[in-house]
Tab-separated table of C-alpha atoms in Angstrom:
chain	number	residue	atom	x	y	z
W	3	UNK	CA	-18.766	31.988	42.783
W	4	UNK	CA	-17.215	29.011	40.516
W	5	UNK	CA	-17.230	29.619	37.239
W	6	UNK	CA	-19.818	28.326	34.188
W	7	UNK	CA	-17.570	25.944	33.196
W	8	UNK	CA	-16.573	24.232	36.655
W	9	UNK	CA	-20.317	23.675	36.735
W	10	UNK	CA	-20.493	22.139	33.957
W	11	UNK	CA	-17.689	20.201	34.106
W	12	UNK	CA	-18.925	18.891	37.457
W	13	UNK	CA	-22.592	17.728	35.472
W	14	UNK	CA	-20.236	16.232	32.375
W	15	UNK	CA	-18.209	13.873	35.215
W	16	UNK	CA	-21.648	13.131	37.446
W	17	UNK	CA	-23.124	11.697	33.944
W	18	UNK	CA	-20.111	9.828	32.950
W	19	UNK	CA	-19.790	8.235	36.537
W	20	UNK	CA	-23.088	7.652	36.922
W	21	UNK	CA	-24.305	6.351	33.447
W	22	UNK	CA	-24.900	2.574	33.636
W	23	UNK	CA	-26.054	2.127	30.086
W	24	UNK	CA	-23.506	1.002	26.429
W	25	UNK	CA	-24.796	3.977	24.274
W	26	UNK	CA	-24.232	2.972	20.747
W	27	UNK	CA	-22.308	5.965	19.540
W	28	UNK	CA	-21.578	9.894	19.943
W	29	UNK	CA	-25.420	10.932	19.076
W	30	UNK	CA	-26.810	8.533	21.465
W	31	UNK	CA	-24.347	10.033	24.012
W	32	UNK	CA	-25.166	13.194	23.146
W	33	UNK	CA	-28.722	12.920	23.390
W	34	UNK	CA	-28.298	11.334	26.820
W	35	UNK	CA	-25.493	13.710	27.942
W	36	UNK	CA	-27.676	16.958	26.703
W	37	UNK	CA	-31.337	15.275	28.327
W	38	UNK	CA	-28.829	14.590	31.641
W	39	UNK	CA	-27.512	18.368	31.873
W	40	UNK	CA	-31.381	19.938	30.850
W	41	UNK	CA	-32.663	17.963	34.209
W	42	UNK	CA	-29.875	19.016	36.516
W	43	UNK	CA	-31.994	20.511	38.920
W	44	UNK	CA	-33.050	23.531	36.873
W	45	UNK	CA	-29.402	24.516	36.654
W	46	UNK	CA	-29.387	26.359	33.247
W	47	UNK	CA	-31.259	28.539	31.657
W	48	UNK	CA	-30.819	26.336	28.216
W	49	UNK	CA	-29.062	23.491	26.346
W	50	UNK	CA	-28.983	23.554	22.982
W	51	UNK	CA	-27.583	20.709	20.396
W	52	UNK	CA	-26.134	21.019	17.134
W	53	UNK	CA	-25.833	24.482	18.065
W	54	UNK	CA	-24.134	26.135	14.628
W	55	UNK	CA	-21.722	28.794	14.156
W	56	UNK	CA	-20.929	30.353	10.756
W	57	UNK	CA	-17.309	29.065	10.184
W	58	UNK	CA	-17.412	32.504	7.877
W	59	UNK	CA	-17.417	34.087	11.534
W	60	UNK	CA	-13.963	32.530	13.120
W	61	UNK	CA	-11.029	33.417	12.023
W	62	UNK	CA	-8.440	30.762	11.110
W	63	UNK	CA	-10.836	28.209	10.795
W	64	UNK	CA	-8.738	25.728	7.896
W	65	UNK	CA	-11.676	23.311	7.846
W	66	UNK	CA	-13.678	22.942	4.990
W	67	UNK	CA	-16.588	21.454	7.281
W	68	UNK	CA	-18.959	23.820	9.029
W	69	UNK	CA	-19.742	23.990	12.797
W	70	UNK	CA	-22.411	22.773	14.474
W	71	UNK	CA	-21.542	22.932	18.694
W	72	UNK	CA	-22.432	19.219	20.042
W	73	UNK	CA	-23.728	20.852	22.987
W	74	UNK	CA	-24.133	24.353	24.272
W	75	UNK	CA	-25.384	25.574	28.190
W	76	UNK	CA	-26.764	28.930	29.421
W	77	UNK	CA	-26.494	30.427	32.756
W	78	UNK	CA	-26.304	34.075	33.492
W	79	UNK	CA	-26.078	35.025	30.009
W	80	UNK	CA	-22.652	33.012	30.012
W	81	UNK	CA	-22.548	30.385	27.520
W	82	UNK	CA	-20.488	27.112	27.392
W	83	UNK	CA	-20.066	24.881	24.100
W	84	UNK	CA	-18.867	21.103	24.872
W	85	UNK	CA	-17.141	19.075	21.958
W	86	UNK	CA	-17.804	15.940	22.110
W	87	UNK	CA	-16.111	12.333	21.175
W	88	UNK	CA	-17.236	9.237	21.593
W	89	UNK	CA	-14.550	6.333	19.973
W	90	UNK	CA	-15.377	2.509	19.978
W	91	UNK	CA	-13.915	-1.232	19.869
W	92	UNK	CA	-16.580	-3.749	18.698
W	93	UNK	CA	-18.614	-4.802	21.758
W	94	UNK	CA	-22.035	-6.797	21.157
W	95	UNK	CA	-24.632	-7.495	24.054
W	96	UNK	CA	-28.265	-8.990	24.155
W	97	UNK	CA	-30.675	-6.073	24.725
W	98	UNK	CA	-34.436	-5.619	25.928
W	99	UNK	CA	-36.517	-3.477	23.220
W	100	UNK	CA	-40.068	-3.091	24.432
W	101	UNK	CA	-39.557	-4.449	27.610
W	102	UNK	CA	-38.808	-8.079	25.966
W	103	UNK	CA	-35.258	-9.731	25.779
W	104	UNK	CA	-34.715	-10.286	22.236
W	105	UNK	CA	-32.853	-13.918	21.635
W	106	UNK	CA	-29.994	-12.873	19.617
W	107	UNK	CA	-26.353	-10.862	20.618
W	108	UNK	CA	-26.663	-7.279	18.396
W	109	UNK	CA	-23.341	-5.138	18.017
W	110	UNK	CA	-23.664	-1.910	20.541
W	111	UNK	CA	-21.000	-0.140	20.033
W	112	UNK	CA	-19.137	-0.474	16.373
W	113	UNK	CA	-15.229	-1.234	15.993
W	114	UNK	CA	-14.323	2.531	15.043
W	115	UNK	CA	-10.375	1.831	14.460
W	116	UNK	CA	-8.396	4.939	12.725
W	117	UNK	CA	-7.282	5.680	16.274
W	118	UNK	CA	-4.607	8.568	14.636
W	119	UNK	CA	-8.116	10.417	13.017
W	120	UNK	CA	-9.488	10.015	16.413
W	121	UNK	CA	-6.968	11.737	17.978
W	122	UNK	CA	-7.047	14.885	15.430
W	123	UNK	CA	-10.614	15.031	15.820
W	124	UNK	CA	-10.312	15.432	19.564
W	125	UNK	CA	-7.461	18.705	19.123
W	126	UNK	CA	-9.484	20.113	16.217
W	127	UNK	CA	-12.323	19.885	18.662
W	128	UNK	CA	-10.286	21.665	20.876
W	129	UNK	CA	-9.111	24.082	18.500
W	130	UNK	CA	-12.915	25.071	17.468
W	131	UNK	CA	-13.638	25.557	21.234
W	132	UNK	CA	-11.032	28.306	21.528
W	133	UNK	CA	-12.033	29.870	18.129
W	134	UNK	CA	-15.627	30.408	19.380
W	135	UNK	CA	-14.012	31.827	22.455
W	136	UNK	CA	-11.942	34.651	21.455
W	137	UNK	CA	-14.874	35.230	18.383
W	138	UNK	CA	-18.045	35.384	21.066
W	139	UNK	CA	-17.611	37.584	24.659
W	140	UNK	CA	-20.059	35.593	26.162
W	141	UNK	CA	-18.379	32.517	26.154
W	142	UNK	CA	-15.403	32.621	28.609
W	143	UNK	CA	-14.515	28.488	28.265
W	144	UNK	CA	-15.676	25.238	27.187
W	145	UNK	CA	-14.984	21.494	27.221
W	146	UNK	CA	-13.551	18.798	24.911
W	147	UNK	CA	-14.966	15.973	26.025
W	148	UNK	CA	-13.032	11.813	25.228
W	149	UNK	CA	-15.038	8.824	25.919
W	150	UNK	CA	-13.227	5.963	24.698
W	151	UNK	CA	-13.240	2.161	25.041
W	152	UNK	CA	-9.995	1.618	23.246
W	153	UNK	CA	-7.324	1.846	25.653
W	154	UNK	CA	-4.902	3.135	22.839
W	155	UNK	CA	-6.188	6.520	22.841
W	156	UNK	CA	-4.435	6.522	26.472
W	157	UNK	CA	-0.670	5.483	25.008
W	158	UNK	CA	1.567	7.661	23.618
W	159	UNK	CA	2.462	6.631	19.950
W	160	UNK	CA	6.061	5.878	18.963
W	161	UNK	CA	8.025	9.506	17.838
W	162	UNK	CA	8.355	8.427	14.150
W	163	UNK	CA	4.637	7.848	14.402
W	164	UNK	CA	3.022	10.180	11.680
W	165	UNK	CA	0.357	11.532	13.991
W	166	UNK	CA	3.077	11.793	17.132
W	167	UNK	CA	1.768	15.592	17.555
W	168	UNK	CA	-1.691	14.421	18.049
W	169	UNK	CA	-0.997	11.867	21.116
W	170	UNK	CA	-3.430	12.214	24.148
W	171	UNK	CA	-1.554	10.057	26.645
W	172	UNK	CA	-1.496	11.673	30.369
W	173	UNK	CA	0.734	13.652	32.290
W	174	UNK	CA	2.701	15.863	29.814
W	175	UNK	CA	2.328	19.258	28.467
W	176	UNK	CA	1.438	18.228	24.777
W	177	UNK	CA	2.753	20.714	22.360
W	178	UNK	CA	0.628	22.934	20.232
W	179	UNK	CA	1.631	22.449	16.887
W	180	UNK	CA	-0.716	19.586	15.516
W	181	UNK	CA	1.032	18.607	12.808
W	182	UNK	CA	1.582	15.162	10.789
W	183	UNK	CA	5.024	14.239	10.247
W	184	UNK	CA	4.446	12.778	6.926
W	185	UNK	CA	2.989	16.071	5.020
W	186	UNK	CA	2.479	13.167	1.839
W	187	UNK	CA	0.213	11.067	3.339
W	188	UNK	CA	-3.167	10.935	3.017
W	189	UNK	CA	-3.885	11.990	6.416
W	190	UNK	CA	-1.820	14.929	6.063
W	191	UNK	CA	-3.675	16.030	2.825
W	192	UNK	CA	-6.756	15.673	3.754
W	193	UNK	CA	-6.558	16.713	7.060
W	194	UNK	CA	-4.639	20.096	7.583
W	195	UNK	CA	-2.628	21.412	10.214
W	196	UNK	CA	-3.152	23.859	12.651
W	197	UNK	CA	-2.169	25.092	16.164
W	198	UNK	CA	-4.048	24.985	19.453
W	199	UNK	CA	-3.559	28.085	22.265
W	200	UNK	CA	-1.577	26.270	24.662
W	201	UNK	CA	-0.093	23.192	25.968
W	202	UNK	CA	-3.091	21.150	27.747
W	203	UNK	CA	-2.499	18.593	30.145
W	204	UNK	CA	-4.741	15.580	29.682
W	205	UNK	CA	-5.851	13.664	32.835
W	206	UNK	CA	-7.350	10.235	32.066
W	207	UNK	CA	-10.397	8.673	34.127
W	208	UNK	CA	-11.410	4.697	34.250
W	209	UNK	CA	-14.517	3.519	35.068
W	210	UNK	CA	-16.070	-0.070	33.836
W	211	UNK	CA	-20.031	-0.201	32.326
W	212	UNK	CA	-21.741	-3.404	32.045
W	213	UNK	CA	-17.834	-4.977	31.971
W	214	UNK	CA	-16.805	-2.984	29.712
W	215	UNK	CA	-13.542	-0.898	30.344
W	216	UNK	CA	-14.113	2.433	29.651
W	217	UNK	CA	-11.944	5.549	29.663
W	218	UNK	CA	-12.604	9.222	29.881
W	219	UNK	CA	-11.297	12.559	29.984
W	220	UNK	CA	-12.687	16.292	30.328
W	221	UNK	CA	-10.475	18.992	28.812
W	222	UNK	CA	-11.456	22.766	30.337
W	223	UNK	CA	-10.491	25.157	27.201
């Protein structure tokens, strides 16, 4: 029998191959995503948003934020949280509202930039994943989800780059200290350090929407 999170991951990659629409950001792919996986053939027994965990509850938790699970599924008392990250370069499009083409160009999807705060927001997504994990029996694995337009989430930075530790580029064993290498910059104070489990292996995926370039990857925790 495959495991909860093979299904999933399956119904994650079906969505993102499939979608054919510019969602304007990570709650309107969220929404979609979490409407996509409820309709999958009656295939869980729930999906829940926003679903929130005490950060009082997981130990070594060094963020001052609280968590609130993008997405979590249900199947035979099994659950699986997905993390979520959707990052953006400036793309505008005419749209249809109402069924009527309106006349001007509108901005779908924002110019996000701050591509090294992306990148820590993707391992500390990680990192939160595996904290729920070893806190909560029922949840054997999850997913850290990337959906990016910005092909420079898929390059490595430069070694003296000051978020090095937090690269995302494919094919290597990325280490698990996620560190910045300038501990006086601002990034470094305001966002802290930490460690992740092991050293994960991202595999990139390419797929174009409306000619748009899009990448993707799917991170099993």
């Amino acid at each position: 029998m495959p495991m909860l999170v093979d299904i999933v991951r399956k119904d994650v990659c079906a969505f993102l191959e499939s979608n054919e629409e510019l969602l304007f950001n990570e709650r309107d792919f969220q929404m979609h995503l979490a409407t996509w996986l409820r309709t999958s053939n009656n295939r869980y027994e729930d999906v829940d948003v926003e679903y929130y965990v005490p950060k009082s509850e997981l130990e070594n938790y060094v963020w001052d934020s609280e968590l609130r699970l993008d997405i979590v599924v249900k199947k035979n008392n099994e659950y699986c949280p997905i993390e979520l990250k959707y990052k953006t370069k400036k793309v505008e499009r005419q749209i249809a509202r109402f069924d009527e083409q309106l006349h001007h160009k509108v901005v779908v999807m924002k110019n996000q930039g701050a591509q090294d705060l992306g990148m820590y927001d993707f391992w500390k997504d990680v990192r939160r994943v595996e904290l729920v994990q070893k806190r909560f029996k029922r949840v054997k694995n999850g997913l850290a989800v990337f959906v990016t337009n910005d092909e420079f989430y898929t390059k490595g930075s430069k070694e003296t780059s000051n978020n090095y530790l937090f690269n995302m580029d494919a094919d290597k064993a990325h280490p698990k200290q996620k560190r910045w290498a300038k501990p006086e910059s601002t990034c470094a104070k305001t966002h802290p350090n930490f460690e992740v489990e092991k050293e994960y292996i991202i595999d990139w995926h390419n797929r174009k929407i409306d000619g748009v370039a899009f990448h993707y990857c799917i991170l099993s925790i």
